[in-house]
Amino acid sequence: MDTIQNYKCPCCGAPLVFDAGSQGLHCESCENKFDLDTIRQLDDAERLSGEESKFDWESYTPRDFTPVNGVDFSNYSCPSCGAEISGDDTMGSTICPYCGNSTIVKGQFEGVLRPDYIIPFKIDKKTAIAAFEADFKKRPFLPDLFRDKKKISEMAGVYVPFWMFDCDCNANLTYRANRTHIWSDSDYIYTKTDFYKLLRSGSLGFENIPVDASKKADDAYMEAIEPFDYSDAMDFGSAYLSGFLADKYDVSVEESILRANARVRNSTLAAFLETTAGFQNVCAERDNISFNNSKIRYSLLPVWMLNIKYMDKMYKFAVNGQTGKVVGEYPVDKKKKWKFFAKVAGISLAVTLAIAYFML
Amino acid sequence: MKKFISFSLIFLLCATFPFASANDVPPLISDEAGHLTSSEETKLQEKLQGIYDTYGVYAIVFTEEEMSGISAEDSAEDFYNYFFSGKDCIILYIADYDREYALSAFGKKGKDAFSDDELADVEDAILPHLKKDNFSDAIFAFTDEAENILDVYTNGSTGYKIAVISIAIILPFIIALIAMLVQLSKMKTAVKQHYATNYIRPGSMNISRSLNLFLYSVITKKPRPKPSNSSSGSSNSRSGKF
Ligand SMILES: [Zn+2]
Ligand SMILES: [Zn+2]
């Protein structure tokens, strides 16, 4: 059996020695015995999971996108934030949906690019405003003066460009884990801890992960208004754009893919971790995740945007134009915040002092 | 003759238990071995009486030169049964010729205040003095330690008091801070998503390998906690040689 490689003890790292008597491997340092087959599988899995994670670019071919023709669009650029957006001429005065600036100017640049598909606006402006006002009421420390009917009416509907990713994710993972058994006799409590190495390999498919393709749209907002319902996705038709603004991508596929991969990776790790149920102290040791069969599509998704200025600061809000989900960052009334703190602290102080009185 | 016998009996009692017949207070000190000078005895008497007045537990010192054929613990118990039956007591018994001592607590409150741990504390306080034959030091160390323990038992330890009060004051602010941060987090709903779990193609998870390789075992053992001597017996006591 001189073909045996130099395997290392999974327990202490010392070299393992072949023991002809038991036909197994033996560690002279920690005196554990291992099955040859177990060690071979372990070695194999560790080699796989130790490889570098990679994204398979071969299945992705860069594409060109053509401008939408035959529609009377005006193109505007915002001198304040630099956004370049398009809208049909029926819209009259326009405010920049990304920064709230009202002095946007007509510009000469290429307009909307034809997407692979579009999810049309499902809720109108009135419904979106109602959704925002309902959301508003749920926020605890909102300044009383923040509410501004006129500003709220400036909510604008924008088709925001997204890259949609599909991919299969292949994962090779190893975990350290243990199981404990506790029993006792009349004198002692015994704890037996069995140490395991868990090997998992498999794949998981993802579909339609949206990644914001506009630099001006805040990634956090665009991820927070998820999810969209893709059963409403349509082949693109320019009629969907009338009455709304539209943006075009200025974040490359290559940049966006990193964001999608980070989320795919986290979800894959979480999904595989669930397969280790029944073990304790599961600790991921190595992971190798690669992406293949990737497909990337370009789409326009409907978002209502709103900017409200309060105390010299612009507060941004976004409403999912399909589901009505509201996200944003509200201003905080410091007085209300500390009043709340004082109230909670006061009530709990009364309770804890009463308890302390009975304990002493 | 009768008169003489009764007189000598009284005399004997007076000599042995000097306070037994002097007034109605039972003897808190019975120093048969004579370890204490009379001024020490007066001082000790005041202390022991003070302990009783403050805490309602008798601290008692009983010394013999030689043991009378029964164990140290039994001697302490006999003394208790004779003079203090049914009362709350902590008794220090010392027999210097046999170099034996016993610490016994009686009565509900006595046994509550002096459980095994407290008796061990008292033992730690007196043993160094006994080993050097400093009997009066040992007796005063016993008195001081017993007083400390009764004080903690009655009023709670100062460390405990400080802990309770500071927790009672700090905890509400921590609660309020957490509650405020929870409310504050509702003010910002535009946050990034870390997962793509919504986008997993249903049924697409395919596990090609799932192996749980057993490596090795470790067994540890620790002694079972002994059921503590419940105070259901007539006394809690500790005894030994010095
Ligand atoms: Zn080893
Ligand atoms: Zn702008």
Coordinates of C-alpha atoms in Angstrom, one line a residue, chain A residues 11 32 34 38 41 45 139-141 168 184-210 220-221 223-224 226 259 263 266-267 275 327-331 337 340-341 344-345 349 352 356 359-360, chain B residues 155 160-161 164-165 167-177 179-181 183-202 204-226:
Chain A
C11 CA -8.4 16.3 14.0
N32 CA -7.4 8.7 16.4
F34 CA -9.8 6.8 10.5
T38 CA -13.5 8.5 4.7
Q41 CA -13.6 11.4 0.3
A45 CA -14.2 17.4 -1.1
R139 CA -43.7 56.2 11.3
P140 CA -43.2 57.0 15.0
F141 CA -40.9 60.1 15.1
D168 CA -27.4 28.2 -11.8
S184 CA -25.0 10.2 33.8
D185 CA -24.5 7.6 36.4
S186 CA -24.7 8.1 40.2
D187 CA -21.3 9.9 40.4
Y188 CA -20.6 11.6 37.0
I189 CA -22.2 13.4 34.2
Y190 CA -20.7 12.3 30.9
T191 CA -20.6 14.3 27.7
K192 CA -19.7 12.6 24.5
T193 CA -19.0 14.9 21.6
D194 CA -18.8 13.3 18.1
F195 CA -16.9 15.5 15.7
Y196 CA -18.0 15.3 12.0
K197 CA -17.0 16.8 8.7
L198 CA -20.0 17.5 6.6
L199 CA -19.6 17.5 2.8
R200 CA -22.2 19.0 0.6
S201 CA -22.3 19.5 -3.2
G202 CA -25.1 20.5 -5.4
S203 CA -26.7 23.2 -7.4
L204 CA -29.4 25.8 -7.1
G205 CA -31.2 27.8 -9.8
F206 CA -32.0 31.5 -9.6
E207 CA -34.3 33.5 -11.9
N208 CA -34.9 37.2 -12.5
I209 CA -32.8 38.7 -9.8
P210 CA -33.1 42.4 -10.5
A220 CA -30.8 50.4 -1.4
Y221 CA -34.2 51.9 -2.5
E223 CA -33.7 46.6 -3.6
A224 CA -36.0 47.6 -0.8
E226 CA -38.6 44.3 -4.3
R259 CA -24.2 42.6 -6.8
R263 CA -27.0 37.9 -3.1
N266 CA -25.6 34.4 0.5
S267 CA -28.8 32.6 -0.4
T275 CA -29.2 20.6 5.0
V327 CA -39.7 52.6 1.0
G328 CA -37.7 55.6 2.0
E329 CA -35.9 57.5 4.8
Y330 CA -38.1 59.8 6.9
P331 CA -36.8 62.7 8.9
K337 CA -37.5 60.7 19.8
F340 CA -40.3 58.5 23.7
F341 CA -37.0 57.5 25.3
V344 CA -40.1 54.2 28.2
A345 CA -37.2 54.9 30.6
L349 CA -37.6 52.7 36.0
T352 CA -37.5 48.0 38.2
A356 CA -35.8 46.2 43.6
M359 CA -35.9 42.2 46.6
L360 CA -34.1 44.2 49.3
Chain B
N155 CA -30.1 42.8 55.4
Y160 CA -25.9 42.4 46.5
K161 CA -27.7 45.6 47.4
V164 CA -29.8 45.2 42.6
I165 CA -29.9 49.0 42.8
I167 CA -29.4 47.1 37.7
A168 CA -32.7 48.7 38.7
I169 CA -31.3 52.1 37.6
I170 CA -29.4 51.1 34.5
L171 CA -31.7 48.5 33.0
P172 CA -34.6 51.0 32.2
F173 CA -32.2 53.1 30.2
I174 CA -31.0 50.1 28.2
I175 CA -34.6 49.1 27.6
A176 CA -35.5 52.6 26.5
L177 CA -32.5 52.8 24.2
A179 CA -37.0 50.5 22.2
M180 CA -35.9 53.8 20.7
L181 CA -33.6 52.1 18.2
Q183 CA -38.7 52.7 16.6
L184 CA -35.9 54.6 14.8
S185 CA -35.2 51.7 12.4
K186 CA -38.8 52.1 11.2
M187 CA -37.9 55.6 10.0
K188 CA -35.6 54.1 7.3
T189 CA -37.0 51.4 5.2
A190 CA -34.7 51.8 2.2
V191 CA -32.2 49.1 3.0
K192 CA -30.3 46.7 0.8
Q193 CA -31.3 43.1 0.4
H194 CA -28.7 40.5 1.3
Y195 CA -30.4 37.5 -0.1
A196 CA -31.9 36.4 -3.4
T197 CA -34.1 33.8 -1.8
N198 CA -37.2 35.2 -3.5
Y199 CA -35.6 34.3 -6.8
I200 CA -34.7 30.6 -6.3
R201 CA -36.4 28.6 -9.1
P202 CA -38.8 26.3 -7.2
S204 CA -34.2 23.7 -8.5
M205 CA -32.1 22.6 -5.5
N206 CA -30.2 19.5 -6.4
I207 CA -27.9 17.9 -3.9
S208 CA -25.3 15.7 -5.6
R209 CA -23.3 14.8 -2.5
S210 CA -24.3 14.8 1.1
L211 CA -21.9 13.1 3.4
N212 CA -21.5 13.2 7.1
L213 CA -18.1 11.9 7.9
F214 CA -17.5 10.9 11.5
L215 CA -14.0 11.8 12.6
Y216 CA -13.6 11.2 16.3
S217 CA -15.2 11.4 19.7
V218 CA -14.3 13.1 22.9
I219 CA -15.8 12.1 26.2
T220 CA -15.6 14.3 29.2
K221 CA -17.0 13.7 32.7
K222 CA -17.7 15.9 35.6
P223 CA -18.9 15.0 39.1
R224 CA -22.6 15.1 39.6
P225 CA -23.6 17.9 41.9
K226 CA -24.3 16.3 45.3

